[in-house]
Short mmCIF file of C-alpha atoms and ligand atoms in Angstrom, two decimals:
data_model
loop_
_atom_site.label_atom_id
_atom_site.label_comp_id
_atom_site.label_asym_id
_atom_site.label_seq_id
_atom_site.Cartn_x
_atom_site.Cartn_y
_atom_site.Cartn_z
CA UNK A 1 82.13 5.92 2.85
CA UNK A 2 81.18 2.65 0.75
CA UNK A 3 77.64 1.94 -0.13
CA UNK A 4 77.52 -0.90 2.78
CA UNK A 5 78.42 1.85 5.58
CA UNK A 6 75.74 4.56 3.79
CA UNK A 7 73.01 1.32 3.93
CA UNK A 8 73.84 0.67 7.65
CA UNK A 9 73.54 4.37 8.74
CA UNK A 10 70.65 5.20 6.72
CA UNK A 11 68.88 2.30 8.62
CA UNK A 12 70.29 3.12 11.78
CA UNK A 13 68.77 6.64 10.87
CA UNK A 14 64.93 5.13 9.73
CA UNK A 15 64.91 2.87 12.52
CA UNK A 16 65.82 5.94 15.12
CA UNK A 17 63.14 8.18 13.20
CA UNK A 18 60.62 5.51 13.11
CA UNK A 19 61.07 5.31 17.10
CA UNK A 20 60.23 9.30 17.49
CA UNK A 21 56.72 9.35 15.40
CA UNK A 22 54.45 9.16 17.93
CA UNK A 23 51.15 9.38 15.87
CA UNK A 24 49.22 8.31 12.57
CA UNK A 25 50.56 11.47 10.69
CA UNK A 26 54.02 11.20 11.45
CA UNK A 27 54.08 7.18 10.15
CA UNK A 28 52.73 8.12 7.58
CA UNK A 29 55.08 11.04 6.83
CA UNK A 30 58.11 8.60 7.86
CA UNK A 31 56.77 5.88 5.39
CA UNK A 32 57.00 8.73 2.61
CA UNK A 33 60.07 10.36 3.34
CA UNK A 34 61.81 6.12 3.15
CA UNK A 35 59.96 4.59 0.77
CA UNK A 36 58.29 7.05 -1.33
CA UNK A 37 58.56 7.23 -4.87
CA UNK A 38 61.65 9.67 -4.05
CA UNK A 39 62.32 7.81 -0.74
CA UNK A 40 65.92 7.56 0.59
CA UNK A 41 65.56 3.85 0.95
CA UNK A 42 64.21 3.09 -2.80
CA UNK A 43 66.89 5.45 -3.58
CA UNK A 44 69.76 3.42 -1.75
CA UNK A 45 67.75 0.31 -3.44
CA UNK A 46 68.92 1.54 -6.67
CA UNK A 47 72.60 2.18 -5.63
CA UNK A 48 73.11 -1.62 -6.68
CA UNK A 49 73.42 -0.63 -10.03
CA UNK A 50 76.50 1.22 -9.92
CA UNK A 51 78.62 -1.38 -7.92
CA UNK A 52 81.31 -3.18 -9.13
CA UNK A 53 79.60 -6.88 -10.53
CA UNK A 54 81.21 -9.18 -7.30
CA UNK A 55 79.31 -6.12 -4.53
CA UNK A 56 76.07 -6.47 -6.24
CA UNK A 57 74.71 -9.76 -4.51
CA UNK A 58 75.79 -9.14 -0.74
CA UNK A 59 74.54 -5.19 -0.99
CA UNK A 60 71.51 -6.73 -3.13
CA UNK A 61 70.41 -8.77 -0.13
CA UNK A 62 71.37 -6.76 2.82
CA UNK A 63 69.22 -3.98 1.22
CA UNK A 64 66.57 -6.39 1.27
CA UNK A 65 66.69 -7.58 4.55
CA UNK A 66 67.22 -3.65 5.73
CA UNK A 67 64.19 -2.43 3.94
CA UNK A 68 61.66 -5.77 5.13
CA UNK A 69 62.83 -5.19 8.67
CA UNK A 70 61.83 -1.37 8.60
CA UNK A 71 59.01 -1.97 6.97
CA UNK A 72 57.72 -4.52 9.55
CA UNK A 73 58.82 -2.24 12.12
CA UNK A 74 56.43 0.35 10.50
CA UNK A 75 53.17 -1.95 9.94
CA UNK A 76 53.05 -3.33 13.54
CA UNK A 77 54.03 0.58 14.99
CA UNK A 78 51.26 1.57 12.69
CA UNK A 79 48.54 -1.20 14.07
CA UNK A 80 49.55 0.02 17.06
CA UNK A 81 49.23 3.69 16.47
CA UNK A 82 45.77 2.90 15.28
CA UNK A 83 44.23 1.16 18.14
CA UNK A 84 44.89 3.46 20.47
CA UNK A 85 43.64 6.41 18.42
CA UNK A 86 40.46 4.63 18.16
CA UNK A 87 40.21 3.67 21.81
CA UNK A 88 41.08 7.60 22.84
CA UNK A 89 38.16 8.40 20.46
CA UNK A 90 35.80 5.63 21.97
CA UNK A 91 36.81 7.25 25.61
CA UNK A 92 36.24 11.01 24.07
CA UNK A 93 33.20 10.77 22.44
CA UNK A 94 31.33 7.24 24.18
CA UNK A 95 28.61 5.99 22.75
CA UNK A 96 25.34 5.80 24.42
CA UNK A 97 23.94 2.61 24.13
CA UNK A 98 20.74 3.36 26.13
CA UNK A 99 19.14 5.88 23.37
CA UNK A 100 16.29 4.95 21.68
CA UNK A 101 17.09 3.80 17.99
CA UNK A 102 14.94 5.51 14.74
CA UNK A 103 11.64 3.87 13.94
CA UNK A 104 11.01 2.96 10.67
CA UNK A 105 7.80 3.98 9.12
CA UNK A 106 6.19 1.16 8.51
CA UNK A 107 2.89 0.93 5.97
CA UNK A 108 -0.71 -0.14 6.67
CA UNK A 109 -3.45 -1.30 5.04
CA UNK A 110 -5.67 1.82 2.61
CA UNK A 111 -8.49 2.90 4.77
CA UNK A 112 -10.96 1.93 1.78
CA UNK A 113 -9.77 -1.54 2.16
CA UNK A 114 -10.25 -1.66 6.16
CA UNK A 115 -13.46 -0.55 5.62
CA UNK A 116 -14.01 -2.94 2.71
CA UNK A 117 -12.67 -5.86 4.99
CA UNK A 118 -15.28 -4.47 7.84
CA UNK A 119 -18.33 -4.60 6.01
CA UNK A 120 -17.12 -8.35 4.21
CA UNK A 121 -16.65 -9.44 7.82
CA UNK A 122 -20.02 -7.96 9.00
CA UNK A 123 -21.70 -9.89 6.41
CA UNK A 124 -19.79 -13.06 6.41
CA UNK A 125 -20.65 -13.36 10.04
CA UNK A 126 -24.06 -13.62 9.00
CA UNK A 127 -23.19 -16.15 6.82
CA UNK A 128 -22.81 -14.36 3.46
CA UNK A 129 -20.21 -15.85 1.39
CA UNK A 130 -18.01 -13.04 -0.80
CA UNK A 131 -18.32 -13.62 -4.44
CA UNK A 132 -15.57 -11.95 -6.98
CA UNK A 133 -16.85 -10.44 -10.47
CA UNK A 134 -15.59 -9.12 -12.92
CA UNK A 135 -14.67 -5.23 -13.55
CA UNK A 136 -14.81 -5.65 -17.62
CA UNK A 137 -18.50 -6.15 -18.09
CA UNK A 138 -20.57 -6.99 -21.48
CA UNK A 139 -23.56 -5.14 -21.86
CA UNK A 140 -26.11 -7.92 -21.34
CA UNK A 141 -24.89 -8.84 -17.75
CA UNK A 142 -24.66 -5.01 -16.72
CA UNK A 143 -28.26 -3.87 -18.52
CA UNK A 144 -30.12 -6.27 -20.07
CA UNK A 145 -30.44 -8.96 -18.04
CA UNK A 146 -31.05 -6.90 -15.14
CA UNK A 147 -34.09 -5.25 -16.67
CA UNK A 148 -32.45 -2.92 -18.96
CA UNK A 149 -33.11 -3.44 -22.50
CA UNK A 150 -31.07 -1.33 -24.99
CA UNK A 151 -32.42 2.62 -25.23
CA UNK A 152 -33.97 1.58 -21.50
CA UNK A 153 -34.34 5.59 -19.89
CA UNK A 154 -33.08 3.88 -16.79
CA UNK A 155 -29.62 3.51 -18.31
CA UNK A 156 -29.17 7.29 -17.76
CA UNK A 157 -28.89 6.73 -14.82
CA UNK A 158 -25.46 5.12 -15.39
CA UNK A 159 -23.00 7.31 -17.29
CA UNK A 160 -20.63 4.39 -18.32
CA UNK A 161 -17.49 3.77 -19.69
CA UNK A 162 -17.71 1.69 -23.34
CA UNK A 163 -14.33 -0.08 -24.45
CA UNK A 164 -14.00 0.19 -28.11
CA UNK A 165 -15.17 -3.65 -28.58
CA UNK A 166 -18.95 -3.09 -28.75
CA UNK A 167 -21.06 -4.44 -26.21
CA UNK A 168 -18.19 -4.54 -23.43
CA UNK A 169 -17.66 -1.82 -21.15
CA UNK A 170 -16.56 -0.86 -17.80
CA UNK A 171 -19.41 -2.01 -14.54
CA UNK A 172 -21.26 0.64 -13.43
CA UNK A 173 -22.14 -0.45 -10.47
CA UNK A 174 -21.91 -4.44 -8.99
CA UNK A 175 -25.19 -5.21 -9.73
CA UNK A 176 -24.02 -7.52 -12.78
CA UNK A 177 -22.49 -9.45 -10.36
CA UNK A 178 -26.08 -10.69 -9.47
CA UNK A 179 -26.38 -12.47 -12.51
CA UNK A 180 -23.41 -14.29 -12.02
CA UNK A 181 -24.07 -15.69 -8.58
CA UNK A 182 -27.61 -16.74 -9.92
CA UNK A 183 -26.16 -18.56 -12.66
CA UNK A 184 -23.95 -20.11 -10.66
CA UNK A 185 -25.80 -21.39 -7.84
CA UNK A 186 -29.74 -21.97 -9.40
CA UNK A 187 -31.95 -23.21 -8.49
CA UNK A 188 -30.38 -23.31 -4.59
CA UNK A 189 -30.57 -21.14 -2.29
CA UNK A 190 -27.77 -18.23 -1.98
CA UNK A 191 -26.42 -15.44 0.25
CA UNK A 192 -23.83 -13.53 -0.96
CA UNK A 193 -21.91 -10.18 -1.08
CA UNK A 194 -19.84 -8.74 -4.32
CA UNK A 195 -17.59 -6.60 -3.20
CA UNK A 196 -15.54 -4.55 -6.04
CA UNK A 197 -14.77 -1.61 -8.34
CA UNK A 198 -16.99 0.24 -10.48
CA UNK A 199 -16.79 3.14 -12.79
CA UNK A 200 -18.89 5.51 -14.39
CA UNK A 201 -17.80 8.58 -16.74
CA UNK A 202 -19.06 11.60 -15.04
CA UNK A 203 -17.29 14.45 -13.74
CA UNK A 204 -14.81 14.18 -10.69
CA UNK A 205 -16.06 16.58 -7.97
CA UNK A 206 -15.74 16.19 -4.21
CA UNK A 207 -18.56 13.85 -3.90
CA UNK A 208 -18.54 11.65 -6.63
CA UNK A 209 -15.48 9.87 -8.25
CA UNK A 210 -14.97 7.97 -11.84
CA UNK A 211 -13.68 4.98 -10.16
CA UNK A 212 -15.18 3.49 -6.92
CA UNK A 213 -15.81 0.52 -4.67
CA UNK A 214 -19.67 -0.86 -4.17
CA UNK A 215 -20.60 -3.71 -2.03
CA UNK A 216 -23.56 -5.85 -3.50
CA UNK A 217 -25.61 -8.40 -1.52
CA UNK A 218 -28.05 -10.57 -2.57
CA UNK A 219 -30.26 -13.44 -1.06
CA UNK A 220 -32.27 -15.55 -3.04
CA UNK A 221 -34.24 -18.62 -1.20
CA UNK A 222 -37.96 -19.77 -0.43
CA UNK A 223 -39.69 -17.24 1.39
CA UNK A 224 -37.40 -14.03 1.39
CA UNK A 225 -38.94 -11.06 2.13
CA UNK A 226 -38.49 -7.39 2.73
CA UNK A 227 -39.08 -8.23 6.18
CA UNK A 228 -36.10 -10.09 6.14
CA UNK A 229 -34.15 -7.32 3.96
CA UNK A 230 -35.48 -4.84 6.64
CA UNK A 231 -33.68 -6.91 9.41
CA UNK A 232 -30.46 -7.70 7.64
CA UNK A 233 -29.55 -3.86 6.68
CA UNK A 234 -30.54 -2.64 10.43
CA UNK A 235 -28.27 -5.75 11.93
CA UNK A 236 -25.35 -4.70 9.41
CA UNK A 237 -25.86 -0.76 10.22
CA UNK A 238 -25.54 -1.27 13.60
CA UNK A 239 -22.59 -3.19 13.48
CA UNK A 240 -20.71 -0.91 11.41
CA UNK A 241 -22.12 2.27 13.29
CA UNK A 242 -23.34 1.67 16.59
CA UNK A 243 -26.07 -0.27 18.36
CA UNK A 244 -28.35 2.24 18.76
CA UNK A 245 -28.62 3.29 14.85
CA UNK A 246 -32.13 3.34 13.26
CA UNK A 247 -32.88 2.96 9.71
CA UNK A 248 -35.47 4.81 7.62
CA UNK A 249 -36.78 3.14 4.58
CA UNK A 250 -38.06 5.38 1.44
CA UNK A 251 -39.73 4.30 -1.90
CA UNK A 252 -37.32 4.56 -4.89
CA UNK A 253 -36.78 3.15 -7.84
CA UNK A 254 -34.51 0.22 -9.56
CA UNK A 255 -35.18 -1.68 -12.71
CA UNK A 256 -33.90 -4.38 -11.73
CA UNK A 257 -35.99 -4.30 -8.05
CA UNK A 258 -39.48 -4.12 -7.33
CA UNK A 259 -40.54 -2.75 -4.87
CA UNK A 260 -36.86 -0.65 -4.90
CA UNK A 261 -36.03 1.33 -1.76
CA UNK A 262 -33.36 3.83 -0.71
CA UNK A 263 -32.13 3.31 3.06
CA UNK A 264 -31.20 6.36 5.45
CA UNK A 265 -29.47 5.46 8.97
CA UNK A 266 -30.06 8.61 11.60
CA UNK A 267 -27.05 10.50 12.05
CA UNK A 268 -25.96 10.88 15.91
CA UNK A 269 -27.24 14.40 16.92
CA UNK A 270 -24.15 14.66 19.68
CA UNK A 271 -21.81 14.78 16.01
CA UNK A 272 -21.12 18.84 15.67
CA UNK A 273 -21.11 17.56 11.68
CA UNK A 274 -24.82 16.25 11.57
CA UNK A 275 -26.55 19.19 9.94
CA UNK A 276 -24.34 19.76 7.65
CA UNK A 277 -23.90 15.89 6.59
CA UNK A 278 -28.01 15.20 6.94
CA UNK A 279 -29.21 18.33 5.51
CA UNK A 280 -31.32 19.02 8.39
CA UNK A 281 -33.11 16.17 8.35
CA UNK A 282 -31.34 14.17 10.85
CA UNK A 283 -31.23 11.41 8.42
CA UNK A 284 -28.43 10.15 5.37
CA UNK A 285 -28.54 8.01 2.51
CA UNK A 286 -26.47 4.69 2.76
CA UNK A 287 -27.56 1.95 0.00
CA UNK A 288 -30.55 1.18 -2.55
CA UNK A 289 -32.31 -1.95 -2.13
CA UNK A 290 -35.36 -3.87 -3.30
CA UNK A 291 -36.69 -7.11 -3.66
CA UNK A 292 -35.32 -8.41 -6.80
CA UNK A 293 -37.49 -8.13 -9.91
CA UNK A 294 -39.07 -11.35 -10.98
CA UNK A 295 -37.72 -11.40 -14.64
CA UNK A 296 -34.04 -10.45 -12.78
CA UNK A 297 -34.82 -13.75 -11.15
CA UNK A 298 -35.65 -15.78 -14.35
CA UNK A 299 -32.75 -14.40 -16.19
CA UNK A 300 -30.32 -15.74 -13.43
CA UNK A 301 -32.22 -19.84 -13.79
CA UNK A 302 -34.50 -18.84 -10.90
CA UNK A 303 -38.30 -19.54 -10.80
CA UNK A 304 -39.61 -16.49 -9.23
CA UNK A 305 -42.62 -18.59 -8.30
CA UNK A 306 -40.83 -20.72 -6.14
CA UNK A 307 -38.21 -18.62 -4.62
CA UNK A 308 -37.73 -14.63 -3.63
CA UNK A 309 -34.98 -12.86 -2.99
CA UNK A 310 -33.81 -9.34 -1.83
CA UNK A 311 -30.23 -7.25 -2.96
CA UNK A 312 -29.20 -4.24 -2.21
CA UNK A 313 -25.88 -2.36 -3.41
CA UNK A 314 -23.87 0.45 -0.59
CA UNK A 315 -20.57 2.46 -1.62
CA UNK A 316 -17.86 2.04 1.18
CA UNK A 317 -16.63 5.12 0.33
CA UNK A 318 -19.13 7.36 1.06
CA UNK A 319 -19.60 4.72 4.01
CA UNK A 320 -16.09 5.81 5.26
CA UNK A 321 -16.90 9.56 4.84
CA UNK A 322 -19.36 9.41 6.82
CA UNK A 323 -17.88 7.50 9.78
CA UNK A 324 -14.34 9.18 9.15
CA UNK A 325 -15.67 12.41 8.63
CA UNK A 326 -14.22 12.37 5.45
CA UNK A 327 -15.37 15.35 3.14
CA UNK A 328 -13.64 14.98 -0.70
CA UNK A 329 -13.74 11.40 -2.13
CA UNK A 330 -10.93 12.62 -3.84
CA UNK A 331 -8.75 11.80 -1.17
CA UNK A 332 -9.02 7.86 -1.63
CA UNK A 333 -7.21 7.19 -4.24
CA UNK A 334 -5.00 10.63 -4.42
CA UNK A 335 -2.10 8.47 -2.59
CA UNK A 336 -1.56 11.21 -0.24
CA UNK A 337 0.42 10.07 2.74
CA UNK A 338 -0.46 12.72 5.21
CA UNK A 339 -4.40 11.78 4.49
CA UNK A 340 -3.72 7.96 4.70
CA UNK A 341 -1.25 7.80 7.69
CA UNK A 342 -4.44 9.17 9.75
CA UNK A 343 -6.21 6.36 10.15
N1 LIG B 401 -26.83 -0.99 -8.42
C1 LIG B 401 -27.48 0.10 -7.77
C2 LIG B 401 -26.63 1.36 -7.97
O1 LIG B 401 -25.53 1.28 -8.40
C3 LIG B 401 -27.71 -0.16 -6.31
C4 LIG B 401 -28.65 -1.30 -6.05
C5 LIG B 401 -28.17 -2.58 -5.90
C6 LIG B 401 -30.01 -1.08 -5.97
C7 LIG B 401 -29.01 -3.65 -5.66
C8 LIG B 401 -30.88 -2.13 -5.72
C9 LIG B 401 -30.40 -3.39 -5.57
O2 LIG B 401 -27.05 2.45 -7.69
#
């Protein structure tokens, strides 16, 4: 048999092969056992080598042609082969459109800063504007110029954080921020709120934290008085926890108030919690106050003569304990998903 005759039975051979697979595996198998590394066809290929010089060109080409043609054959068989394998899958398994897809979890806004936003809104409806300040304080602006002179006994009652540059430290609380309204809006009249973080170096328990948020508020204008103080604090406590809150006023003290008071709202006595939270008394802390000391006044460009003022200064955390029944302020800033997706 001459190499021409082998050629045209091996492809009548492939080509009858190719006909009986019937799925992916068997193409693929066929493809192999042809034109494989070791495949009959590549093998055939090679024959040309041993022909006399004047065969080489005519088996050269017909091997060509013979290998292209199967190899066609194969690809579209294959498409083919494929499709429908797909489509019986499709029909076998069907999809169901109609099912709901997965949610994503999407984030929210930190409770603290809800609450923050709520009491800046509160305050801006009654036409407060919100003043920034800074957290990195000097001395002067967070002690001495509101009352506190150096070795003042009253600083106790601020454990604070000192950078090692003397003279600037950490706020203790947003009263600082006082001074800087004042000096920027003497001799006019002002209302504003400071809302921000403080820090003070004492020890982390459930009720009190390093680092925390205060909300300021002072008014400074002709004729302010703790009337007026009196009226603002029961129109903001009732707006942040329900119209029929009253508020209790006590005597305290502030250096850089006078007179200074402490204000309680009454806790609802329906709340199973209100014994525990009020001690009893039926009553709870929520922000000191006072009428802001005269020399405060003059140290901020005011002429205490001419105008008064009021401030007061309220933690929104403890404000969100108490509405969320909230009971370690250690939760706040712990990051813990499965606290903060609650709200
Ligand atoms: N700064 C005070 C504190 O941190 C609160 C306060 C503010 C009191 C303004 C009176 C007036 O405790």
């Amino acid at each position: 048999m001459t190499a021409n005759e082998a050629l045209a039975q091996l492809e009548q051979r492939a080509a009858a092969e190719l006909h009986a697979a019937t799925d992916e595996a068997a193409l693929r198998a066929w493809n192999t056992k042809f034109f494989g590394e070791k495949g009959e066809m590549n093998a055939a290929l090679r024959l040309v080598s041993t022909l006399p010089a004047d065969q080489r060109k005519a088996y050269g080409q017909d091997g060509n042609r013979v290998k292209q043609s199967l190899l066609t054959a194969y690809e579209q068989k294959l498409a083919i082969e494929k499709e429908a394998s797909l489509l019986a899958n499709l029909a076998a398994n069907p999809l169901d459109v109609t099912l709901p897809g997965r949610t994503m979890s999407a984030g929210g806004i930190h409770i603290a800063t809800r609450v923050m936003r709520e009491i800046d809104a509160i305050f801006a409806d009654m036409g407060f504007q919100v003043f920034r300040s800074r957290e990195v304080e000097d001395d002067q602006t967070n002690f001495e110029l509101l009352n506190m002179p150096p070795h003042h006994p009253a600083r106790d009652m601020w454990d604070t954080f000192h950078t090692k540059t003397p003279g600037v430290l950490l706020r203790t609380h947003t009263s600082p921020g006082q001074i800087h309204v004042m000096k920027q809006f003497a001799p006019n009249p002002v209302r504003a709120v400071l809302p921000g973080m403080c820090y003070r170096y004492e020890a982390i328990t459930t009720r009190s934290e390093i680092q925390f948020e205060q909300v300021e508020g002072l008014v400074i204008g002709p004729n302010i008085t703790m009337a007026d103080l009196k009226g603002t604090i029961t129109a903001f406590a009732r707006r942040l926890f329900g119209q029929e809150r009253q508020i209790r006023i006590r005597s305290s003290y502030f250096p850089f108030t006078e007179p200074s008071i402490e204000v309680d709202i009454d806790w609802p006595k329906e709340d199973p919690n209100a014994d525990r939270l009020t001690k009893g008394t039926g009553w709870l802390e929520i922000m000191g106050a006072g009428m802001i000391h005269p020399t405060v006044l003059r140290n901020g460009g005011y002429d205490p003569d001419v105008v008064s003022g009021f401030a007061f200064g309220m933690g929104p955390q403890r404000i969100t304990m108490l509405k969320h029944a909230i009971d370690d302020i250690r939760e706040f800033w712990k990051n813990d998903l499965r606290f903060l997706g609650q709200f």
